[in-house]
Amino acid sequence: LFSVVCVSPSLTMFRKNKGDDSEERESSSADQKCVEAYLGSRPDESRWLGWAKEAKGKSSDERLVLITKYRFVLFNAKNKLHKEGHLLELNEIKSSSPNELTVVFKQFEVTIQSPKTDEIITNIRISYAESLGSLPKKLQFKLDVQPDSRLIGIPVVENAVCGGFNATYRAMCDHNNVPVREDICWDITNLFPKNNLTDFNLEEFEQPISPPDMAALFSTLHYNTFFTGLIIRNVAFTDGKKTIQDIAELLRRNSTISKLVISNNTGLNKDALAIISDALAQNGSTQINIVDLSNNQIDDKSINAFGNWIFTLPHGIVQLDLSGCALSKNGISALCTSFRKNLNLSGTLIRLNLSNNQLDAEGSSALGSWLAQPNSLRELNISSTNANLETILPAIVRGCPDITSINLSENKSTPKTKHLLMQFLASSSSLKFLNLNGCLLNIDTINGILSTISKNLYMQNFELLIGGNKFGAGVTIPASFSSASPASSSSSSSSSSSSSSSSAAAAGSGGGSPLQQFGNIVSQMKNIVSLDLSDNEFGDEILTFIVNALVNNESVQTLDLSRNFSARPTKTRSLLLDALIALIDSTCPLESLVLQGGKNFVLKSDVCVFLDGVGTNDTLKSLDISGNQMGNRGAIAIGKTLQTNKHLVRLAFDENNVGLSGFLAIETALYRNRTLKQMPLPIMDISLTIKNATDEQQKKLQQSITNIQNSISRNQNPKTSMGSSGAPGGSSSSSGGPSGASFNNQLVLMNSAAREQLERLRFKIRSTNRDTSEESYKILNDAENNDAALSSLLNIVESNHIALSAAVSEKLCQIASDEIIPIVQEHYRAMVCEMMEKVEQQYQSFETDMVRRLHTSIAFSGKELDGASVEKILLDHAASEISSKANDSFLAAVEIASDYIFEKLNDGLEDIIDGIQTGPRQSQRFDESALQAIFGTTSSSTSSSMATSSPAVSTSVGKKPKTQKTTKAPKSPKTSSSGSSTPSSSASDSGSLAIPVSASPDADPSPLSTSSPASSSPSSSSDESEPKKKAPVVPTRMSMVGGAKTPLAKTAPIPAPRTSTVGGAGSPSASAASPTPSSASSASAAPSSPSTVGRGGRGRAVLPMGLDPTKLMPGAGPAPRGRGAGPAVAARSDPEPAADPKKGSSGSSSSSGGSSTKPPVSAVAHRPPPAIKKVKKPVAATKNLDAIPDTETTELTHATRDRPMMAAKRRPPTRRPRNLSANDDD
């Protein structure tokens, strides 16, 4: 016997064994060169090399035998290649004696005579096992060796990666003479196992893949049993016919692939499906049950062949997608016929997609015939198929009880379709999704669909898509909308929500116009969670009505209103924006809002108003405002919104013409924002900006985009959000703590308007140069030190936040070691014990000691969960999330505290200002008898009556009051039987301010009343054509200044009464005991600053117009205009009063009905005011602080109306009233 020592392919030595007479010889240099030349051009290596004889009948020739990893090679005596065979083509090895064997390949058969036969057999088996060992046993070569003792054991490759795909692939590349793609081997080794990928997807590999490479890959899959899916999508076939043949051969042989996807490829012929279908029909063991052939051109011949395969399929198909294949009605009819023939298909097909084909009448009838049979279909998509819905809908009702999703979009509807669809919706108990986009449904049909869905209690969490129906084009606006809309756009969010809700309910309750019915149904439906109303041509006005109706809705979480705005801005645009703000602030559980623009439907800079409202919203989580062309101004508004909003998670804003400055603003905002986790990069805007930017601008843009991505990544990882990141532009944060800068920025943004109001009041007090009391000094001192005090509050919050984070981390680590790890270990031991019991029961041949040894091996070699891993998981995720949520609660507490502090400080400063305007408090003391003589009441009754205001009247802040030139006289109070006049009971009951001017029974009562219009109406006049004028609105002490949200005082507008007359017929002459304050009445005819009556009900008696009752003495002239009071107006007579039809008098309540001749007006004596020290105020700083002009006018002048902020109606990013000019007509 000879033994072979193969050190390398170039060194082969034969040596003579003991007991052998043959000579030992070394291979010649020519033999070595021959082997090196053969192996040098191949990715192969030598395994065995030796000399043997090839038997040819009775003669034999000497051959040099070479065995490599993939081949069996014979060289002749002259070192020329004689024969070679690939191991893939090896069919059989036969050997009946140790000196002879026969090797059978597909192309040839050779008999070798050699004493080294067993070594040759062993090396062939080893090479075959390493490269093709993953092949099924039935496909491997046959081995017939006698006796069996000659066969020795060979190493078996176990747990090969992806079923030994790489080894087989290399063998296939060697067989096809194709270079090995090492990148594919790396992906198979590293990506697929770690991600548990069982679908062989060509898109996973680097493209392009040449046809020879595809042939090698598909050939490898012939015999692979690991992959269960084949996905060939978006591939350009340069040799389509050859590639389809390779795919067909793969599908003819493979028996493990259950998912087949050949979609959206180029270069395939129309008969490709026919070739694939024939190959599938020849594979009796195929497991394919998911087929996706979408977006391929398929002719009728191919679809017929595919239908024949479905008919012969022993098992059914679960999913079938033939969308976009240009199937004709005949092809779909043949396909549906095969559906009916395969009885298994009715119980297995769950998802069917035939969209973007031509069903027409014949295809609809064939599909309806199968749908009418009992089946288990759950998802049906027949969009854009020209389907006959009158045939398909009844079939769905009869045969599809479990269907959950239907897509009928882009199909024509008929009047009969409405009733069939409503019948199906009323009977369905499982439907969750319905797409009716582009079906051209009218609003009556839409109302019927919505009403039916709302009434079906089995439909919960329903998604409805009714976009693109354009039913808003022919809809008429309800007549009540013009009057209801302003009510829905109130200044505060709460009043806006309630007003819009009531208007929407009122609009729909009558069941009048179809739009009113639509609004009523939308506001009341409770089972639709997602609603798509895009592309319906509503326009601003109709869209405003719909949004107002949605305020009352209690179920919609996702809403799409894209491309419904008017092509050009309309007068209703501001109302629409206010309605959208009211919607997101209402009780509607809206979480996702889509407001995409289009070519002719853009909001442009108007979207900034809506973004201001989003800044203070706490319910919206996703917002899409793409395609609105808002520019850099809108991007800056987005930045301000992100700095104040703490709940928005996703934001999309591409195609808005955002430039470098806009991206810089968003970068700064995201540096301060900790909640936004998803923001798709605006690729269109970035590319446009780069195209028009210089090199320096491109660098800035690149850095800005990098910082934006880093901020989003930081927000997605809660752990990194706890620390401080670099400031925008690369600068580092200089705050005292890890999150101090964030706290300070949020506080400044939260209270910027309130701080501005506080500073304005402080400056106004300092400009008076008046001495203040001890109480006032404390208030001023607190206002001066407010910023430092709030900073100390923030330091407390920050220190507690840091301490909380540390405590939570420590507690979680303790929980991990004390509770979680013991629980895991307990379940692990229980699982192992249960496994051992099962092994002992199932494997009867195993002894007890064997099971015990197995248990010991698991205990010592098993991988248990360690405490460090659990702690790391808890600290990386749970701790950071808990700390983040706690941070939100801490900030909410700071916000409440700061709002309360600013409100109380503002109240105190307002009290100081009122005290300065009306004089010192001790000057309010006066004689009760004098007050009784002047006003006919006591100080207590006057104070109490003046402290009462009408709750029914709300002051509109920020509106310019209308000038009132002529005001009708209010009704005279009813007189008692004794002739004395008393204040009207209706006025007192309604809480209005009524001050009787005279206590004389014959005096003409002209009360200064601030009653609401409902409680105080003017007297009838003979001039019926005279328009009714509303009373001017008096600004209150806590008005909205600069956008700050402060409480409104319940102060009613003060009407200007006509001048009172005294000394008429039947009335006593004027005396000192009963004077008539004509000058006061005249002065009251002009508007004035607000009359403050005891803040908080403290009972300070302060008259309207800033009058001091202690200075009103009998017999004096008119009172001069004091600080904060209205301008002095000369006493004038009213027009001739209208005759009372009941009493026959003319304005005067005389018991005897005297003459209507007017007596001269008597003057009221007035004590000169004390001297006021003049203060030289700064020219620039107090320029706008004049409360009332000196000119004679009846128009109220707001203290801050001339400021630029009010003139431009600028809205800072805080909660504030919207649409300041919406209620001007009120």
mmCIF file of N, CA, C and O in Angstrom, residues 528-584:
data_model
loop_
_atom_site.group_PDB
_atom_site.id
_atom_site.type_symbol
_atom_site.label_atom_id
_atom_site.label_comp_id
_atom_site.label_asym_id
_atom_site.label_seq_id
_atom_site.Cartn_x
_atom_site.Cartn_y
_atom_site.Cartn_z
ATOM 1 N N ILE A 528 -65.265 56.655 14.284
ATOM 2 C CA ILE A 528 -64.281 56.888 13.224
ATOM 3 C C ILE A 528 -63.060 57.546 13.851
ATOM 4 O O ILE A 528 -63.142 58.649 14.388
ATOM 5 N N VAL A 529 -61.913 56.866 13.778
ATOM 6 C CA VAL A 529 -60.684 57.385 14.374
ATOM 7 C C VAL A 529 -59.784 58.041 13.347
ATOM 8 O O VAL A 529 -58.906 58.828 13.706
ATOM 9 N N SER A 530 -59.964 57.725 12.065
ATOM 10 C CA SER A 530 -59.143 58.321 11.011
ATOM 11 C C SER A 530 -60.054 58.764 9.879
ATOM 12 O O SER A 530 -60.848 57.967 9.365
ATOM 13 N N LEU A 531 -59.935 60.034 9.493
ATOM 14 C CA LEU A 531 -60.812 60.621 8.474
ATOM 15 C C LEU A 531 -59.972 61.383 7.468
ATOM 16 O O LEU A 531 -59.185 62.258 7.842
ATOM 17 N N ASP A 532 -60.128 61.046 6.192
ATOM 18 C CA ASP A 532 -59.405 61.705 5.105
ATOM 19 C C ASP A 532 -60.402 62.505 4.281
ATOM 20 O O ASP A 532 -61.283 61.946 3.627
ATOM 21 N N LEU A 533 -60.262 63.848 4.329
ATOM 22 C CA LEU A 533 -61.130 64.746 3.564
ATOM 23 C C LEU A 533 -60.329 65.548 2.546
ATOM 24 O O LEU A 533 -60.768 66.616 2.125
ATOM 25 N N SER A 534 -59.193 65.067 2.143
ATOM 26 C CA SER A 534 -58.319 65.828 1.249
ATOM 27 C C SER A 534 -58.894 65.904 -0.158
ATOM 28 O O SER A 534 -59.701 65.074 -0.573
ATOM 29 N N ASP A 535 -58.474 66.952 -0.883
ATOM 30 C CA ASP A 535 -58.788 67.126 -2.313
ATOM 31 C C ASP A 535 -60.291 67.101 -2.584
ATOM 32 O O ASP A 535 -60.766 66.427 -3.498
ATOM 33 N N ASN A 536 -61.045 67.834 -1.811
ATOM 34 C CA ASN A 536 -62.497 67.895 -2.019
ATOM 35 C C ASN A 536 -62.972 69.276 -2.424
ATOM 36 O O ASN A 536 -64.184 69.515 -2.482
ATOM 37 N N GLU A 537 -62.047 70.209 -2.675
ATOM 38 C CA GLU A 537 -62.386 71.543 -3.176
ATOM 39 C C GLU A 537 -63.374 72.256 -2.252
ATOM 40 O O GLU A 537 -64.364 72.833 -2.701
ATOM 41 N N PHE A 538 -63.101 72.238 -0.976
ATOM 42 C CA PHE A 538 -63.983 72.912 -0.035
ATOM 43 C C PHE A 538 -63.850 74.430 -0.125
ATOM 44 O O PHE A 538 -64.846 75.146 -0.143
ATOM 45 N N GLY A 539 -62.645 74.925 -0.143
ATOM 46 C CA GLY A 539 -62.448 76.353 -0.002
ATOM 47 C C GLY A 539 -62.415 76.752 1.463
ATOM 48 O O GLY A 539 -62.795 75.982 2.358
ATOM 49 N N ASP A 540 -61.988 77.957 1.728
ATOM 50 C CA ASP A 540 -61.813 78.401 3.108
ATOM 51 C C ASP A 540 -63.118 78.419 3.888
ATOM 52 O O ASP A 540 -63.167 78.015 5.054
ATOM 53 N N GLU A 541 -64.179 78.854 3.256
ATOM 54 C CA GLU A 541 -65.426 79.043 4.001
ATOM 55 C C GLU A 541 -66.037 77.708 4.408
ATOM 56 O O GLU A 541 -66.395 77.508 5.577
ATOM 57 N N ILE A 542 -66.160 76.775 3.456
ATOM 58 C CA ILE A 542 -66.736 75.464 3.792
ATOM 59 C C ILE A 542 -65.817 74.711 4.743
ATOM 60 O O ILE A 542 -66.284 74.050 5.687
ATOM 61 N N LEU A 543 -64.501 74.825 4.526
ATOM 62 C CA LEU A 543 -63.570 74.140 5.406
ATOM 63 C C LEU A 543 -63.657 74.681 6.831
ATOM 64 O O LEU A 543 -63.527 73.922 7.797
ATOM 65 N N THR A 544 -63.892 75.970 6.967
ATOM 66 C CA THR A 544 -64.079 76.536 8.304
ATOM 67 C C THR A 544 -65.297 75.938 8.981
ATOM 68 O O THR A 544 -65.266 75.590 10.174
ATOM 69 N N PHE A 545 -66.368 75.795 8.239
ATOM 70 C CA PHE A 545 -67.585 75.198 8.800
ATOM 71 C C PHE A 545 -67.336 73.759 9.244
ATOM 72 O O PHE A 545 -67.763 73.341 10.327
ATOM 73 N N ILE A 546 -66.609 72.988 8.430
ATOM 74 C CA ILE A 546 -66.345 71.585 8.758
ATOM 75 C C ILE A 546 -65.446 71.476 9.986
ATOM 76 O O ILE A 546 -65.671 70.644 10.872
ATOM 77 N N VAL A 547 -64.440 72.335 10.048
ATOM 78 C CA VAL A 547 -63.533 72.297 11.200
ATOM 79 C C VAL A 547 -64.283 72.662 12.477
ATOM 80 O O VAL A 547 -64.078 72.054 13.533
ATOM 81 N N ASN A 548 -65.156 73.646 12.390
ATOM 82 C CA ASN A 548 -65.968 74.003 13.558
ATOM 83 C C ASN A 548 -66.844 72.842 14.007
ATOM 84 O O ASN A 548 -67.082 72.640 15.201
ATOM 85 N N ALA A 549 -67.333 72.056 13.038
ATOM 86 C CA ALA A 549 -68.145 70.894 13.389
ATOM 87 C C ALA A 549 -67.315 69.808 14.062
ATOM 88 O O ALA A 549 -67.784 69.107 14.955
ATOM 89 N N LEU A 550 -66.057 69.686 13.641
ATOM 90 C CA LEU A 550 -65.195 68.657 14.213
ATOM 91 C C LEU A 550 -64.781 68.963 15.645
ATOM 92 O O LEU A 550 -64.263 68.080 16.334
ATOM 93 N N VAL A 551 -64.975 70.187 16.087
ATOM 94 C CA VAL A 551 -64.600 70.543 17.463
ATOM 95 C C VAL A 551 -65.355 69.680 18.461
ATOM 96 O O VAL A 551 -64.821 69.302 19.508
ATOM 97 N N ASN A 552 -66.585 69.335 18.149
ATOM 98 C CA ASN A 552 -67.414 68.541 19.059
ATOM 99 C C ASN A 552 -67.140 67.051 18.969
ATOM 100 O O ASN A 552 -67.637 66.289 19.783
ATOM 101 N N ASN A 553 -66.377 66.628 17.957
ATOM 102 C CA ASN A 553 -66.166 65.198 17.745
ATOM 103 C C ASN A 553 -65.364 64.597 18.891
ATOM 104 O O ASN A 553 -64.476 65.237 19.443
ATOM 105 N N GLU A 554 -65.673 63.335 19.216
ATOM 106 C CA GLU A 554 -65.023 62.678 20.347
ATOM 107 C C GLU A 554 -64.229 61.452 19.949
ATOM 108 O O GLU A 554 -63.822 60.673 20.816
ATOM 109 N N SER A 555 -63.972 61.246 18.638
ATOM 110 C CA SER A 555 -63.300 60.009 18.238
ATOM 111 C C SER A 555 -62.157 60.214 17.249
ATOM 112 O O SER A 555 -61.227 59.409 17.228
ATOM 113 N N VAL A 556 -62.194 61.234 16.417
ATOM 114 C CA VAL A 556 -61.209 61.384 15.338
ATOM 115 C C VAL A 556 -59.833 61.673 15.931
ATOM 116 O O VAL A 556 -59.643 62.642 16.662
ATOM 117 N N GLN A 557 -58.868 60.814 15.596
ATOM 118 C CA GLN A 557 -57.499 60.979 16.044
ATOM 119 C C GLN A 557 -56.565 61.385 14.907
ATOM 120 O O GLN A 557 -55.541 62.003 15.154
ATOM 121 N N THR A 558 -56.901 61.020 13.681
ATOM 122 C CA THR A 558 -56.098 61.365 12.511
ATOM 123 C C THR A 558 -57.005 62.061 11.510
ATOM 124 O O THR A 558 -58.051 61.524 11.137
ATOM 125 N N LEU A 559 -56.586 63.239 11.049
ATOM 126 C CA LEU A 559 -57.405 64.043 10.145
ATOM 127 C C LEU A 559 -56.531 64.582 9.020
ATOM 128 O O LEU A 559 -55.444 65.122 9.265
ATOM 129 N N ASP A 560 -57.017 64.423 7.787
ATOM 130 C CA ASP A 560 -56.309 64.908 6.607
ATOM 131 C C ASP A 560 -57.196 65.912 5.892
ATOM 132 O O ASP A 560 -58.261 65.572 5.383
ATOM 133 N N LEU A 561 -56.765 67.185 5.872
ATOM 134 C CA LEU A 561 -57.498 68.261 5.202
ATOM 135 C C LEU A 561 -56.678 68.861 4.078
ATOM 136 O O LEU A 561 -56.874 70.019 3.713
ATOM 137 N N SER A 562 -55.795 68.114 3.498
ATOM 138 C CA SER A 562 -54.848 68.627 2.513
ATOM 139 C C SER A 562 -55.558 69.104 1.251
ATOM 140 O O SER A 562 -56.586 68.557 0.839
ATOM 141 N N ARG A 563 -54.974 70.178 0.686
ATOM 142 C CA ARG A 563 -55.390 70.712 -0.615
ATOM 143 C C ARG A 563 -56.883 71.013 -0.680
ATOM 144 O O ARG A 563 -57.558 70.685 -1.641
ATOM 145 N N ASN A 564 -57.384 71.635 0.359
ATOM 146 C CA ASN A 564 -58.775 72.067 0.398
ATOM 147 C C ASN A 564 -58.909 73.570 0.570
ATOM 148 O O ASN A 564 -60.027 74.078 0.649
ATOM 149 N N PHE A 565 -57.805 74.295 0.658
ATOM 150 C CA PHE A 565 -57.868 75.724 0.859
ATOM 151 C C PHE A 565 -58.231 76.420 -0.442
ATOM 152 O O PHE A 565 -58.121 75.862 -1.529
ATOM 153 N N SER A 566 -58.667 77.648 -0.307
ATOM 154 C CA SER A 566 -58.968 78.435 -1.492
ATOM 155 C C SER A 566 -57.680 78.756 -2.235
ATOM 156 O O SER A 566 -56.602 78.875 -1.645
ATOM 157 N N ALA A 567 -57.821 78.897 -3.560
ATOM 158 C CA ALA A 567 -56.631 79.166 -4.366
ATOM 159 C C ALA A 567 -55.998 80.494 -3.995
ATOM 160 O O ALA A 567 -54.781 80.655 -4.028
ATOM 161 N N ARG A 568 -56.828 81.446 -3.596
ATOM 162 C CA ARG A 568 -56.331 82.751 -3.163
ATOM 163 C C ARG A 568 -56.865 83.033 -1.766
ATOM 164 O O ARG A 568 -57.944 82.568 -1.407
ATOM 165 N N PRO A 569 -56.103 83.787 -0.975
ATOM 166 C CA PRO A 569 -56.587 84.101 0.382
ATOM 167 C C PRO A 569 -57.925 84.833 0.341
ATOM 168 O O PRO A 569 -58.126 85.752 -0.455
ATOM 169 N N THR A 570 -58.829 84.414 1.195
ATOM 170 C CA THR A 570 -60.160 85.010 1.267
ATOM 171 C C THR A 570 -60.338 85.677 2.624
ATOM 172 O O THR A 570 -59.491 85.590 3.506
ATOM 173 N N LYS A 571 -61.477 86.332 2.761
ATOM 174 C CA LYS A 571 -61.786 86.973 4.036
ATOM 175 C C LYS A 571 -61.994 85.952 5.149
ATOM 176 O O LYS A 571 -61.875 86.272 6.328
ATOM 177 N N THR A 572 -62.328 84.731 4.753
ATOM 178 C CA THR A 572 -62.583 83.686 5.741
ATOM 179 C C THR A 572 -61.310 82.972 6.170
ATOM 180 O O THR A 572 -61.361 82.117 7.061
ATOM 181 N N ARG A 573 -60.165 83.293 5.564
ATOM 182 C CA ARG A 573 -58.932 82.586 5.884
ATOM 183 C C ARG A 573 -58.567 82.724 7.360
ATOM 184 O O ARG A 573 -58.128 81.767 8.002
ATOM 185 N N SER A 574 -58.747 83.921 7.901
ATOM 186 C CA SER A 574 -58.428 84.114 9.313
ATOM 187 C C SER A 574 -59.362 83.292 10.202
ATOM 188 O O SER A 574 -58.937 82.723 11.217
ATOM 189 N N LEU A 575 -60.636 83.205 9.822
ATOM 190 C CA LEU A 575 -61.569 82.378 10.585
ATOM 191 C C LEU A 575 -61.189 80.906 10.501
ATOM 192 O O LEU A 575 -61.334 80.154 11.475
ATOM 193 N N LEU A 576 -60.708 80.472 9.334
ATOM 194 C CA LEU A 576 -60.280 79.090 9.180
ATOM 195 C C LEU A 576 -59.107 78.771 10.094
ATOM 196 O O LEU A 576 -59.084 77.733 10.770
ATOM 197 N N LEU A 577 -58.142 79.660 10.140
ATOM 198 C CA LEU A 577 -56.981 79.430 11.000
ATOM 199 C C LEU A 577 -57.391 79.407 12.472
ATOM 200 O O LEU A 577 -56.899 78.583 13.252
ATOM 201 N N ASP A 578 -58.294 80.314 12.846
ATOM 202 C CA ASP A 578 -58.779 80.305 14.227
ATOM 203 C C ASP A 578 -59.545 79.025 14.533
ATOM 204 O O ASP A 578 -59.458 78.479 15.638
ATOM 205 N N ALA A 579 -60.301 78.533 13.555
ATOM 206 C CA ALA A 579 -61.047 77.290 13.762
ATOM 207 C C ALA A 579 -60.093 76.107 13.912
ATOM 208 O O ALA A 579 -60.332 75.210 14.733
ATOM 209 N N LEU A 580 -59.007 76.084 13.149
ATOM 210 C CA LEU A 580 -58.029 75.008 13.288
ATOM 211 C C LEU A 580 -57.370 75.038 14.666
ATOM 212 O O LEU A 580 -57.134 73.997 15.289
ATOM 213 N N ILE A 581 -57.067 76.247 15.144
ATOM 214 C CA ILE A 581 -56.481 76.369 16.473
ATOM 215 C C ILE A 581 -57.476 75.904 17.534
ATOM 216 O O ILE A 581 -57.123 75.214 18.496
ATOM 217 N N ALA A 582 -58.738 76.289 17.347
ATOM 218 C CA ALA A 582 -59.766 75.843 18.288
ATOM 219 C C ALA A 582 -59.928 74.330 18.245
ATOM 220 O O ALA A 582 -60.197 73.697 19.274
ATOM 221 N N LEU A 583 -59.748 73.731 17.072
ATOM 222 C CA LEU A 583 -59.902 72.277 16.946
ATOM 223 C C LEU A 583 -58.829 71.533 17.731
ATOM 224 O O LEU A 583 -59.135 70.591 18.478
ATOM 225 N N ILE A 584 -57.583 71.950 17.588
ATOM 226 C CA ILE A 584 -56.519 71.232 18.290
ATOM 227 C C ILE A 584 -56.543 71.521 19.780
ATOM 228 O O ILE A 584 -55.963 70.753 20.562
#
